[in-house]
Short mmCIF file of N, CA and C in Angstrom, two decimals:
data_model
loop_
_atom_site.label_atom_id
_atom_site.label_comp_id
_atom_site.label_asym_id
_atom_site.label_seq_id
_atom_site.Cartn_x
_atom_site.Cartn_y
_atom_site.Cartn_z
N MET V 1 6.88 18.44 23.71
CA MET V 1 5.57 18.43 23.89
C MET V 1 6.27 16.93 24.70
N LEU V 2 5.53 17.00 25.93
CA LEU V 2 5.96 15.94 26.20
C LEU V 2 5.12 14.77 27.03
N ILE V 3 5.77 13.22 26.30
CA ILE V 3 4.88 12.18 26.41
C ILE V 3 5.39 11.35 27.52
N GLU V 4 4.67 10.72 28.22
CA GLU V 4 4.74 10.12 29.10
C GLU V 4 4.48 8.20 28.89
N PRO V 5 5.78 7.21 29.56
CA PRO V 5 5.66 6.08 29.00
C PRO V 5 4.08 5.68 29.27
N LEU V 6 3.32 4.46 28.24
CA LEU V 6 2.46 3.99 28.66
C LEU V 6 2.29 2.76 30.22
N PRO V 7 1.60 3.22 30.95
CA PRO V 7 1.56 2.70 31.94
C PRO V 7 1.59 1.14 31.97
N ALA V 8 1.91 0.02 32.99
CA ALA V 8 2.11 -1.38 32.62
C ALA V 8 0.83 -1.80 32.68
N SER V 9 0.02 -1.78 33.47
CA SER V 9 -0.81 -2.20 33.79
C SER V 9 -2.01 -1.39 34.59
N LEU V 10 -3.25 -1.91 34.49
CA LEU V 10 -3.97 -0.97 34.60
C LEU V 10 -5.41 -1.70 34.82
N ASP V 11 -6.83 -1.14 35.87
CA ASP V 11 -7.40 -2.37 36.30
C ASP V 11 -8.90 -1.85 35.19
N VAL V 12 -9.56 -2.57 33.74
CA VAL V 12 -10.06 -2.18 32.73
C VAL V 12 -11.55 -2.31 33.33
N ARG V 13 -11.68 -2.59 34.55
CA ARG V 13 -13.13 -2.42 34.93
C ARG V 13 -13.44 -1.38 34.70
N LYS V 14 -12.55 -0.88 36.10
CA LYS V 14 -12.72 0.78 37.07
C LYS V 14 -12.42 1.71 35.33
N ALA V 15 -11.09 1.64 34.75
CA ALA V 15 -11.04 2.45 33.86
C ALA V 15 -12.30 2.30 32.80
N ALA V 16 -12.91 1.53 32.31
CA ALA V 16 -14.12 1.27 31.11
C ALA V 16 -15.11 2.66 32.44
N ALA V 17 -15.60 2.29 33.29
CA ALA V 17 -16.66 2.75 34.41
C ALA V 17 -16.30 4.68 34.12
N ARG V 18 -15.48 4.84 33.98
CA ARG V 18 -14.44 6.34 34.42
C ARG V 18 -14.83 6.19 32.57
N GLY V 19 -14.72 5.50 31.48
CA GLY V 19 -14.30 6.28 30.32
C GLY V 19 -13.13 6.93 30.00
N ALA V 20 -12.16 6.54 30.74
CA ALA V 20 -10.77 6.56 30.81
C ALA V 20 -10.23 6.56 29.34
N VAL V 21 -9.10 7.23 28.72
CA VAL V 21 -7.99 7.47 27.70
C VAL V 21 -6.74 6.97 28.49
N VAL V 22 -5.83 6.34 28.17
CA VAL V 22 -4.68 5.80 28.55
C VAL V 22 -3.57 5.93 27.74
N SER V 23 -3.04 7.09 27.41
CA SER V 23 -1.75 6.94 26.20
C SER V 23 -0.74 7.10 26.96
N GLY V 24 0.24 6.84 25.73
CA GLY V 24 1.99 6.93 26.17
C GLY V 24 2.24 6.21 24.91
N ILE V 25 3.93 6.50 25.32
CA ILE V 25 4.79 5.39 24.22
C ILE V 25 5.65 4.40 24.90
N LEU V 26 6.16 3.50 24.45
CA LEU V 26 7.01 2.61 24.96
C LEU V 26 8.19 2.34 23.77
N LYS V 27 8.98 1.66 24.13
CA LYS V 27 10.06 1.59 23.30
C LYS V 27 10.23 -0.27 22.97
N PRO V 28 10.83 -0.31 21.79
CA PRO V 28 11.04 -1.51 22.15
C PRO V 28 11.54 -2.98 22.65
N VAL V 29 12.38 -2.06 22.89
CA VAL V 29 13.57 -3.08 24.04
C VAL V 29 12.87 -3.16 25.14
N ASP V 30 11.36 -2.92 25.03
CA ASP V 30 10.58 -2.57 27.36
C ASP V 30 9.71 -3.66 26.19
N LEU V 31 9.43 -4.80 25.17
CA LEU V 31 8.93 -5.29 24.93
C LEU V 31 9.48 -6.71 24.54
N LEU V 32 9.78 -7.98 25.70
CA LEU V 32 10.09 -8.68 25.21
C LEU V 32 10.17 -10.11 24.24
N ARG V 33 9.12 -10.02 24.22
CA ARG V 33 8.41 -10.96 23.12
C ARG V 33 8.85 -10.52 21.52
N LEU V 34 8.46 -8.95 21.67
CA LEU V 34 8.37 -8.40 20.05
C LEU V 34 10.21 -8.69 19.20
N ARG V 35 10.93 -8.00 20.81
CA ARG V 35 12.30 -7.52 20.64
C ARG V 35 13.22 -9.09 19.44
N PRO V 36 12.70 -10.19 19.42
CA PRO V 36 13.26 -11.08 18.83
C PRO V 36 13.15 -10.67 17.19
N LEU V 37 11.74 -10.57 17.26
CA LEU V 37 10.84 -10.11 15.70
C LEU V 37 11.99 -8.73 14.91
N LEU V 38 12.83 -7.89 15.26
CA LEU V 38 12.70 -7.04 15.27
C LEU V 38 14.73 -6.92 15.02
N ALA V 39 14.93 -6.61 14.06
CA ALA V 39 16.61 -6.02 14.05
C ALA V 39 17.35 -4.99 14.95
N GLY V 40 16.83 -4.60 15.60
CA GLY V 40 17.44 -3.61 16.34
C GLY V 40 16.38 -2.85 17.27
N SER V 41 16.79 -2.50 18.29
CA SER V 41 15.91 -1.61 19.71
C SER V 41 15.44 -0.18 19.37
N GLU V 42 16.05 0.17 18.11
CA GLU V 42 15.66 1.86 18.09
C GLU V 42 14.04 1.94 17.27
N GLY V 43 13.31 2.62 17.76
CA GLY V 43 12.23 3.04 17.30
C GLY V 43 11.51 3.57 18.23
N VAL V 44 9.97 4.04 18.30
CA VAL V 44 9.13 4.86 19.20
C VAL V 44 7.98 3.86 18.90
N ILE V 45 7.15 3.66 19.75
CA ILE V 45 5.27 2.58 19.93
C ILE V 45 4.77 3.96 20.54
N ALA V 46 4.17 4.24 19.50
CA ALA V 46 2.79 5.60 20.50
C ALA V 46 1.29 4.67 19.94
N VAL V 47 0.80 4.57 21.94
CA VAL V 47 -0.54 3.95 22.28
C VAL V 47 -1.49 4.75 22.63
N GLU V 48 -2.89 4.59 22.15
CA GLU V 48 -3.93 5.21 22.77
C GLU V 48 -5.07 4.34 23.03
N MET V 49 -5.51 4.01 24.26
CA MET V 49 -6.28 2.96 24.80
C MET V 49 -7.81 4.06 25.25
N ARG V 50 -8.99 3.53 24.21
CA ARG V 50 -10.24 4.57 24.89
C ARG V 50 -10.60 3.24 25.84
N PHE V 51 -10.98 3.29 26.44
CA PHE V 51 -11.92 2.30 27.78
C PHE V 51 -12.65 2.80 28.15
N SER V 52 -14.42 1.68 27.59
CA SER V 52 -16.05 2.36 27.69
C SER V 52 -16.53 1.26 27.84
N ARG V 53 -17.93 1.17 27.94
CA ARG V 53 -18.71 -0.14 28.58
C ARG V 53 -20.33 0.36 27.37
N ASP V 54 -20.49 -0.99 26.99
CA ASP V 54 -21.58 -0.48 25.74
C ASP V 54 -22.37 -0.52 26.40
N GLU V 55 -23.98 -0.69 25.56
CA GLU V 55 -25.50 -0.66 25.72
C GLU V 55 -25.52 -2.16 26.35
N VAL V 56 -24.39 -3.22 26.16
CA VAL V 56 -25.07 -4.47 26.98
C VAL V 56 -24.66 -4.78 28.12
N GLY V 57 -23.21 -3.72 28.88
CA GLY V 57 -22.24 -3.62 29.85
C GLY V 57 -20.96 -4.29 29.89
N ARG V 58 -20.63 -4.42 28.60
CA ARG V 58 -19.54 -5.34 28.32
C ARG V 58 -18.17 -4.07 28.59
N TYR V 59 -17.34 -4.29 28.72
CA TYR V 59 -16.33 -3.38 29.14
C TYR V 59 -15.26 -4.06 27.86
N LEU V 60 -15.12 -2.50 27.59
CA LEU V 60 -14.42 -2.55 26.48
C LEU V 60 -13.04 -1.59 25.93
N VAL V 61 -12.67 -1.95 24.83
CA VAL V 61 -11.20 -1.66 24.80
C VAL V 61 -11.15 -0.95 23.28
N GLU V 62 -10.95 0.43 23.28
CA GLU V 62 -10.05 0.51 21.96
C GLU V 62 -8.63 1.42 21.60
N VAL V 63 -8.09 -0.03 20.62
CA VAL V 63 -6.38 0.27 20.62
C VAL V 63 -5.77 0.57 19.85
N THR V 64 -5.61 1.66 19.41
CA THR V 64 -4.55 2.50 18.30
C THR V 64 -2.94 2.17 19.10
N ILE V 65 -2.32 1.93 17.75
CA ILE V 65 -0.84 2.15 17.55
C ILE V 65 -0.23 2.41 16.39
N GLU V 66 0.92 3.17 17.18
CA GLU V 66 1.20 3.79 15.71
C GLU V 66 2.83 3.11 16.23
N ALA V 67 3.81 2.34 15.40
CA ALA V 67 5.07 2.40 15.72
C ALA V 67 5.88 2.10 14.61
N ASP V 68 7.59 2.78 15.06
CA ASP V 68 8.38 2.88 13.59
C ASP V 68 9.50 1.92 14.74
N VAL V 69 9.63 0.70 13.96
CA VAL V 69 10.64 -0.05 14.04
C VAL V 69 11.37 -0.73 13.14
N GLN V 70 12.70 -1.31 13.62
CA GLN V 70 13.46 -1.41 13.27
C GLN V 70 13.69 -3.14 12.63
N VAL V 71 13.35 -3.43 10.83
CA VAL V 71 13.33 -5.02 10.70
C VAL V 71 14.34 -5.42 10.24
N GLU V 72 14.14 -6.45 9.67
CA GLU V 72 15.60 -7.33 8.69
C GLU V 72 14.89 -7.57 7.62
N CYS V 73 15.26 -6.79 6.61
CA CYS V 73 15.51 -7.23 5.08
C CYS V 73 15.58 -8.58 4.77
N GLN V 74 14.36 -9.09 4.30
CA GLN V 74 14.48 -11.12 4.13
C GLN V 74 15.07 -11.14 2.93
N ARG V 75 15.62 -10.10 1.88
CA ARG V 75 16.60 -10.36 0.61
C ARG V 75 17.50 -9.80 0.53
N CYS V 76 18.07 -8.30 2.13
CA CYS V 76 19.50 -8.20 1.94
C CYS V 76 20.04 -9.13 2.77
N LEU V 77 19.24 -8.76 3.83
CA LEU V 77 19.43 -9.02 5.60
C LEU V 77 20.11 -8.04 6.38
N SER V 78 19.66 -6.83 5.64
CA SER V 78 19.84 -5.79 6.14
C SER V 78 19.29 -4.94 7.04
N SER V 79 19.07 -3.86 8.13
CA SER V 79 18.19 -3.58 9.39
C SER V 79 17.48 -2.40 7.92
N MET V 80 16.43 -2.73 7.76
CA MET V 80 15.25 -1.56 7.56
C MET V 80 14.47 -1.13 8.60
N SER V 81 14.09 -0.09 8.69
CA SER V 81 12.53 0.90 9.28
C SER V 81 11.44 0.29 8.55
N GLU V 82 10.87 -0.07 9.59
CA GLU V 82 9.08 -0.58 8.85
C GLU V 82 8.38 0.16 9.86
N HIS V 83 7.06 0.53 9.64
CA HIS V 83 5.83 1.69 9.88
C HIS V 83 4.80 0.48 10.55
N LEU V 84 3.86 0.14 11.47
CA LEU V 84 2.97 -0.41 11.82
C LEU V 84 2.11 0.23 12.80
N SER V 85 1.16 -0.12 12.24
CA SER V 85 -0.27 0.64 12.74
C SER V 85 -1.50 -0.59 13.26
N CYS V 86 -1.91 -0.35 13.63
CA CYS V 86 -3.15 -0.82 14.21
C CYS V 86 -4.56 -0.79 14.51
N ASP V 87 -5.67 -0.45 14.92
CA ASP V 87 -7.06 0.24 15.16
C ASP V 87 -7.25 -1.62 15.89
N SER V 88 -7.97 -1.52 17.16
CA SER V 88 -8.38 -3.45 17.64
C SER V 88 -9.50 -2.43 18.40
N SER V 89 -10.86 -3.51 18.45
CA SER V 89 -11.91 -3.19 19.10
C SER V 89 -11.69 -4.25 19.78
N LEU V 90 -11.63 -4.19 20.96
CA LEU V 90 -11.48 -5.52 22.13
C LEU V 90 -12.55 -5.68 23.38
N ALA V 91 -13.11 -6.80 23.41
CA ALA V 91 -13.60 -6.68 25.03
C ALA V 91 -13.35 -7.75 25.92
N VAL V 92 -13.07 -7.39 27.13
CA VAL V 92 -12.35 -7.99 27.74
C VAL V 92 -13.39 -9.01 28.58
N VAL V 93 -13.42 -10.00 28.71
CA VAL V 93 -13.80 -11.36 29.04
C VAL V 93 -12.81 -11.88 30.25
N TRP V 94 -13.59 -12.63 30.87
CA TRP V 94 -12.93 -13.70 31.86
C TRP V 94 -12.71 -14.96 31.69
N THR V 95 -13.07 -15.86 30.96
CA THR V 95 -13.89 -17.44 30.18
C THR V 95 -13.61 -17.09 29.12
N ASP V 96 -12.71 -18.51 28.39
CA ASP V 96 -13.25 -18.42 26.45
C ASP V 96 -15.08 -19.23 26.12
N GLU V 97 -15.60 -19.04 27.43
CA GLU V 97 -16.95 -19.62 26.67
C GLU V 97 -17.48 -17.71 26.86
N GLU V 98 -17.00 -17.39 27.70
CA GLU V 98 -17.39 -15.28 27.55
C GLU V 98 -16.67 -15.15 25.48
N ALA V 99 -15.65 -15.13 25.41
CA ALA V 99 -14.94 -14.84 24.31
C ALA V 99 -15.49 -15.18 22.81
N ALA V 100 -16.22 -16.84 23.75
CA ALA V 100 -17.12 -17.78 21.99
C ALA V 100 -18.47 -16.90 21.76
N THR V 101 -19.07 -15.95 22.55
CA THR V 101 -20.27 -15.79 22.52
C THR V 101 -20.28 -14.18 22.24
N LEU V 102 -19.00 -13.62 21.66
CA LEU V 102 -18.48 -12.12 21.28
C LEU V 102 -19.44 -11.80 19.54
N PRO V 103 -19.68 -11.03 19.41
CA PRO V 103 -19.88 -10.23 17.90
C PRO V 103 -18.97 -10.60 17.53
N ARG V 104 -18.68 -10.51 16.21
CA ARG V 104 -17.71 -10.87 14.79
C ARG V 104 -16.76 -9.74 15.21
N TYR V 105 -17.45 -8.61 14.98
CA TYR V 105 -16.74 -7.06 15.28
C TYR V 105 -15.95 -6.89 16.74
N LEU V 106 -15.98 -7.67 17.68
CA LEU V 106 -15.28 -7.94 18.85
C LEU V 106 -13.82 -9.07 18.67
N ASP V 107 -12.82 -8.49 19.22
CA ASP V 107 -12.05 -9.50 19.49
C ASP V 107 -12.32 -9.56 20.90
N ALA V 108 -11.81 -10.91 21.47
CA ALA V 108 -11.59 -10.62 22.80
C ALA V 108 -10.20 -10.46 23.96
N LEU V 109 -10.21 -10.28 24.91
CA LEU V 109 -9.28 -9.87 25.78
C LEU V 109 -9.40 -10.72 26.62
N VAL V 110 -9.18 -11.46 26.91
CA VAL V 110 -9.41 -12.90 28.08
C VAL V 110 -8.42 -12.11 28.99
N GLU V 111 -8.90 -11.76 29.92
CA GLU V 111 -7.89 -11.57 31.27
C GLU V 111 -8.48 -12.53 32.94
N THR V 112 -7.52 -12.76 33.05
CA THR V 112 -8.05 -12.99 35.01
C THR V 112 -7.60 -13.06 35.70
N GLU V 113 -6.89 -11.74 35.89
CA GLU V 113 -6.61 -10.84 37.04
C GLU V 113 -7.16 -9.38 37.01
N THR V 114 -7.12 -8.89 37.98
CA THR V 114 -8.10 -7.95 37.47
C THR V 114 -7.20 -7.08 37.16
N ASN V 115 -6.08 -6.76 37.16
CA ASN V 115 -5.22 -5.46 36.78
C ASN V 115 -4.78 -6.60 35.27
N SER V 116 -4.93 -5.73 34.06
CA SER V 116 -4.22 -6.04 32.93
C SER V 116 -3.18 -5.01 32.85
N ASN V 117 -2.39 -6.36 32.04
CA ASN V 117 -1.10 -5.85 31.34
C ASN V 117 -1.21 -5.75 29.70
N LEU V 118 -1.31 -4.02 30.25
CA LEU V 118 -1.32 -2.84 28.80
C LEU V 118 0.10 -3.29 27.67
N TRP V 119 1.46 -3.85 28.88
CA TRP V 119 2.67 -3.96 27.52
C TRP V 119 2.36 -4.85 26.95
N GLU V 120 1.53 -6.30 27.63
CA GLU V 120 1.71 -7.28 26.94
C GLU V 120 0.45 -7.27 25.53
N LEU V 121 -0.38 -6.32 25.68
CA LEU V 121 -1.52 -6.17 24.65
C LEU V 121 -0.99 -5.22 23.52
N VAL V 122 0.05 -4.99 24.01
CA VAL V 122 0.61 -3.48 22.78
C VAL V 122 1.52 -4.82 21.98
N GLU V 123 2.08 -5.60 22.74
CA GLU V 123 2.97 -6.50 21.99
C GLU V 123 2.35 -6.93 21.57
N ASP V 124 0.97 -7.54 21.70
CA ASP V 124 0.22 -9.28 21.33
C ASP V 124 0.22 -8.09 19.61
N GLU V 125 -0.71 -7.12 19.71
CA GLU V 125 -1.13 -6.63 18.97
C GLU V 125 -0.45 -6.21 17.48
N LEU V 126 1.20 -5.83 18.32
CA LEU V 126 1.85 -5.09 17.35
C LEU V 126 2.79 -6.52 16.56
N ILE V 127 2.58 -8.15 17.06
CA ILE V 127 2.92 -8.94 16.29
C ILE V 127 2.17 -9.36 15.51
N LEU V 128 0.89 -9.21 15.99
CA LEU V 128 -0.19 -9.50 15.20
C LEU V 128 -0.33 -8.21 13.48
N ALA V 129 0.09 -7.41 13.88
CA ALA V 129 0.11 -6.42 12.67
C ALA V 129 1.21 -6.27 12.13
N ARG V 130 2.75 -7.11 12.22
CA ARG V 130 3.34 -7.24 11.91
C ARG V 130 3.60 -7.68 10.59
N GLN V 131 4.30 -7.35 9.14
CA GLN V 131 4.12 -8.48 8.20
C GLN V 131 4.85 -9.51 8.08
N PRO V 132 4.70 -10.65 7.54
CA PRO V 132 5.13 -11.61 7.72
C PRO V 132 6.36 -11.68 7.24
N PHE V 133 7.10 -10.89 6.05
CA PHE V 133 7.90 -10.99 5.57
C PHE V 133 8.28 -9.62 4.91
N SER V 134 9.87 -8.71 5.33
CA SER V 134 10.13 -7.13 5.15
C SER V 134 10.56 -7.30 4.12
N TYR V 135 10.86 -6.47 3.13
CA TYR V 135 11.94 -6.20 2.03
C TYR V 135 11.74 -4.61 1.69
N HIS V 136 13.25 -4.44 1.42
CA HIS V 136 13.34 -2.86 1.01
C HIS V 136 12.69 -2.98 -0.67
N ASP V 137 12.90 -2.02 -1.43
CA ASP V 137 12.58 -1.64 -2.36
C ASP V 137 13.68 -2.36 -3.11
N THR V 138 12.90 -2.90 -4.62
CA THR V 138 14.10 -3.60 -4.99
C THR V 138 15.01 -2.45 -5.49
N ASP V 139 15.44 -1.97 -6.07
CA ASP V 139 16.41 -0.97 -6.45
C ASP V 139 17.44 -0.42 -5.04
N ASP V 140 16.74 -0.96 -3.98
CA ASP V 140 17.35 -0.59 -2.52
C ASP V 140 18.67 -1.74 -2.07
N CYS V 141 17.68 -3.21 -2.39
CA CYS V 141 18.31 -4.36 -2.07
C CYS V 141 19.60 -4.35 -3.24
N LYS V 142 19.32 -4.68 -4.53
CA LYS V 142 20.38 -4.60 -5.72
C LYS V 142 21.67 -3.91 -5.37
N ARG V 143 21.93 -2.60 -4.77
CA ARG V 143 23.37 -2.26 -4.50
C ARG V 143 23.41 -3.17 -3.38
N THR V 144 22.65 -3.45 -2.69
CA THR V 144 23.61 -4.37 -1.41
C THR V 144 23.60 -5.94 -1.84
N THR V 145 22.71 -6.73 -2.27
CA THR V 145 23.03 -7.76 -2.91
C THR V 145 24.26 -8.47 -3.92
N VAL V 146 24.03 -7.39 -4.51
CA VAL V 146 25.49 -7.35 -5.67
C VAL V 146 26.64 -7.31 -5.11
N ALA V 147 27.22 -6.57 -3.92
CA ALA V 147 28.04 -6.84 -3.26
C ALA V 147 28.37 -8.37 -2.84
N TYR V 148 27.27 -8.98 -2.38
CA TYR V 148 27.82 -10.47 -2.24
C TYR V 148 27.20 -11.47 -3.04
N ALA V 149 27.22 -11.15 -4.29
CA ALA V 149 27.39 -12.05 -5.94
C ALA V 149 28.70 -12.60 -5.86
N ASP V 150 29.12 -13.63 -6.28
CA ASP V 150 29.97 -14.45 -7.57
C ASP V 150 30.56 -13.16 -8.36
N PRO V 151 31.69 -12.64 -8.59
CA PRO V 151 31.75 -11.71 -9.82
C PRO V 151 31.85 -12.66 -10.93
N ASP V 152 32.34 -13.94 -11.15
CA ASP V 152 32.21 -15.02 -12.55
C ASP V 152 30.93 -15.35 -12.83
N ALA V 153 30.21 -15.52 -11.61
CA ALA V 153 27.96 -15.42 -12.08
C ALA V 153 27.54 -14.62 -12.95
N ILE V 154 28.28 -13.55 -12.54
CA ILE V 154 27.78 -12.28 -13.03
C ILE V 154 27.84 -12.24 -14.46
N GLU V 155 29.48 -12.30 -14.75
CA GLU V 155 30.29 -12.43 -16.11
C GLU V 155 29.46 -13.23 -16.82
N ASP V 156 29.40 -14.55 -16.50
CA ASP V 156 28.98 -15.95 -17.46
C ASP V 156 27.58 -15.84 -17.45
N ALA V 157 26.46 -15.21 -16.70
CA ALA V 157 25.31 -15.30 -17.01
C ALA V 157 25.31 -13.95 -18.47
N GLY V 158 26.14 -13.70 -18.78
CA GLY V 158 25.57 -12.87 -20.20
C GLY V 158 26.35 -13.39 -21.33
N GLU V 159 26.66 -14.69 -21.25
CA GLU V 159 26.87 -15.54 -22.41
C GLU V 159 25.86 -16.29 -22.84
N SER V 160 25.41 -16.48 -24.13
CA SER V 160 24.61 -17.72 -24.40
C SER V 160 24.93 -19.34 -23.92
N LYS V 161 23.94 -20.07 -23.73
CA LYS V 161 24.25 -21.24 -23.80
C LYS V 161 23.56 -22.24 -24.31
N PRO V 162 23.90 -23.34 -24.98
CA PRO V 162 22.77 -24.15 -25.98
C PRO V 162 21.99 -24.54 -25.02
N ASN V 163 20.48 -24.90 -25.89
CA ASN V 163 19.71 -25.14 -25.49
C ASN V 163 19.74 -26.01 -25.34
N PRO V 164 19.83 -26.99 -23.83
CA PRO V 164 19.05 -28.76 -23.55
C PRO V 164 17.87 -29.38 -24.46
N PHE V 165 17.04 -28.58 -24.43
CA PHE V 165 16.21 -28.87 -25.19
C PHE V 165 15.58 -29.17 -27.07
N ALA V 166 16.85 -28.34 -27.61
CA ALA V 166 17.15 -28.68 -29.01
C ALA V 166 17.10 -29.71 -29.91
N VAL V 167 17.44 -30.41 -28.82
CA VAL V 167 17.70 -32.55 -29.56
C VAL V 167 15.94 -32.73 -29.79
N LEU V 168 15.43 -32.50 -28.70
CA LEU V 168 13.99 -32.66 -28.92
C LEU V 168 13.23 -32.23 -30.52
N GLY V 169 13.82 -30.94 -30.21
CA GLY V 169 13.20 -29.93 -31.66
C GLY V 169 13.50 -30.77 -32.85
N GLN V 170 14.43 -31.55 -32.97
CA GLN V 170 14.94 -31.94 -34.37
C GLN V 170 14.02 -33.23 -33.91
N LEU V 171 13.80 -34.01 -33.25
CA LEU V 171 13.27 -35.03 -33.26
C LEU V 171 11.84 -35.13 -33.76
N LYS V 172 11.18 -33.94 -33.55
CA LYS V 172 9.53 -33.49 -34.08
C LYS V 172 9.96 -33.74 -35.11
N SER V 173 10.53 -32.61 -35.94
CA SER V 173 10.91 -32.46 -37.44
C SER V 173 10.99 -33.04 -38.31
N ASP V 174 11.70 -34.48 -37.63
CA ASP V 174 11.98 -35.58 -38.24
C ASP V 174 10.78 -36.12 -38.63
N LYS V 175 9.53 -36.40 -38.34
CA LYS V 175 8.12 -37.23 -38.10
C LYS V 175 8.01 -36.60 -39.70
#
């Protein structure tokens, strides 16, 4: 199955009037603001956008994104794969005042140009969908972090040390 790249821009008013559906793929390397948040350029981002108009005449965009990207594990600092998924309902508005009047179930997509930059829209949605911290499963990370541990510290951890608060216990029992 041949999957086309996602177009970079589109006139959302015309697309909504036609009820267009636009889909395609992107590579993480195509998204300049997302790239620094990733551990590598490998991965695939699949996007589907459904354009329509609602009963009030607003231009709507239903965005569905499924992405598999490489991020850095915050525990062991090695690369790991992460799946990002998001579904958003956006209303296209041209001013912040219009955005303030939208119902709560719609997010605003403020556009100042006739053509919307679809790649920036996908990038914004992925940045919002990304978890603030990514971790391997604990068992996967232990193997990696043991390699960086001080062997003397591991041996010392097994020895019992005197409790520094034992003196306080003696003072209490004297009364």
